Amino acid sequence: MFFSAFKGKCSVCQRAFQSFQSVDSSDQDSLRDALALSEFKCKECSVKFHGMCGKVGQANPKDATVTCPVCYQRIKHPLPFKVKLVKKMSGPQVGDRADTNNPLE
């Protein structure tokens, strides 16, 4: 017997969903891509759709508000991937105050 890994398709655009394990919080482009290509399901009409087919509103590291493209119901949906919080480590920026305790002065 053969088994095939059938991935569901978006009922709006008919493209297969992508699965993301995790996304860095500092990488806004990959976070937007992951939201757009992930699967969301409407609690009212049970339609499965991409984030780009529905409308993704406010998002945080745990969930997002999405609007169903069929019944236009707004749903608070848990994210289908993990968001890894990454602290930005940066050096001094232009306009930062200089260290006033400089031993060379």
XYZ file of C-alpha atoms in Angstrom:
105
model
C 0.000 0.000 0.000
C 1.327 3.445 -0.914
C 0.837 6.491 1.219
C 1.090 9.987 -0.108
C 1.707 13.066 1.961
C -1.220 15.197 0.865
C -0.920 18.804 1.859
C -4.118 20.751 2.001
C -4.733 23.515 -0.498
C -6.120 26.965 0.006
C -9.784 27.071 -0.973
C -9.307 30.571 -2.423
C -6.095 30.363 -4.492
C -5.718 26.544 -4.721
C -2.019 26.650 -3.779
C -0.514 24.291 -1.190
C 0.203 25.589 2.289
C 3.769 25.954 3.541
C 4.770 24.902 7.009
C 7.257 26.909 9.035
C 8.796 25.562 12.232
C 9.989 28.880 13.602
C 10.768 32.437 12.545
C 13.128 34.947 14.159
C 11.338 37.940 15.615
C 14.011 40.286 14.262
C 13.470 39.207 10.634
C 10.317 41.106 9.651
C 10.391 39.920 6.007
C 10.377 36.216 6.907
C 7.708 36.867 9.544
C 5.454 38.491 6.916
C 6.144 35.637 4.470
C 5.342 33.020 7.097
C 2.045 34.764 7.939
C 1.127 35.019 4.246
C 1.877 31.375 3.369
C 0.581 29.668 6.507
C -2.751 27.916 6.875
C -5.605 29.504 8.797
C -9.052 28.022 9.362
C -12.259 29.972 9.838
C -14.201 28.981 12.941
C -17.499 30.001 11.343
C -17.449 28.443 7.856
C -14.510 25.966 8.273
C -12.708 27.269 5.181
C -8.912 26.815 5.141
C -7.048 29.726 3.576
C -3.645 31.391 3.246
C -2.868 34.508 5.246
C -2.420 36.331 1.925
C -5.906 35.321 0.750
C -7.517 36.440 3.964
C -6.478 39.613 5.689
C -3.944 39.363 8.514
C -4.423 42.141 11.022
C -2.621 42.559 14.301
C -0.113 39.842 15.125
C 2.015 39.089 18.155
C 4.375 36.181 18.940
C 1.471 33.910 19.918
C -1.524 34.743 17.707
C -2.866 36.919 14.909
C -6.204 38.411 13.944
C -7.218 37.170 10.495
C -10.276 37.867 8.358
C -11.847 34.989 6.435
C -11.969 35.685 2.667
C -15.307 33.841 2.339
C -17.533 34.966 5.234
C -15.422 38.007 6.312
C -15.460 36.878 9.944
C -12.558 38.216 12.048
C -10.857 35.435 13.990
C -8.122 35.479 16.611
C -6.031 32.525 15.448
C -2.937 30.993 17.108
C 0.138 31.230 14.896
C 0.967 27.938 13.133
C 4.693 28.508 13.818
C 6.878 29.599 16.717
C 8.381 33.071 16.897
C 11.890 33.021 18.346
C 12.549 36.224 20.243
C 15.932 37.590 19.208
C 17.514 40.525 20.961
C 19.270 42.958 18.686
C 22.812 43.585 19.771
C 24.123 46.740 18.247
C 27.105 48.936 18.801
C 27.010 52.670 19.332
C 24.896 54.523 16.818
C 25.444 57.946 15.281
C 24.354 60.532 17.835
C 24.951 58.320 20.893
C 26.603 60.092 23.789
C 30.292 59.423 24.202
C 31.496 57.731 27.385
C 32.298 60.477 29.886
C 34.486 58.226 32.046
C 37.254 57.888 29.469
C 40.540 57.179 31.325
C 42.560 58.576 28.405
C 41.367 62.117 28.985
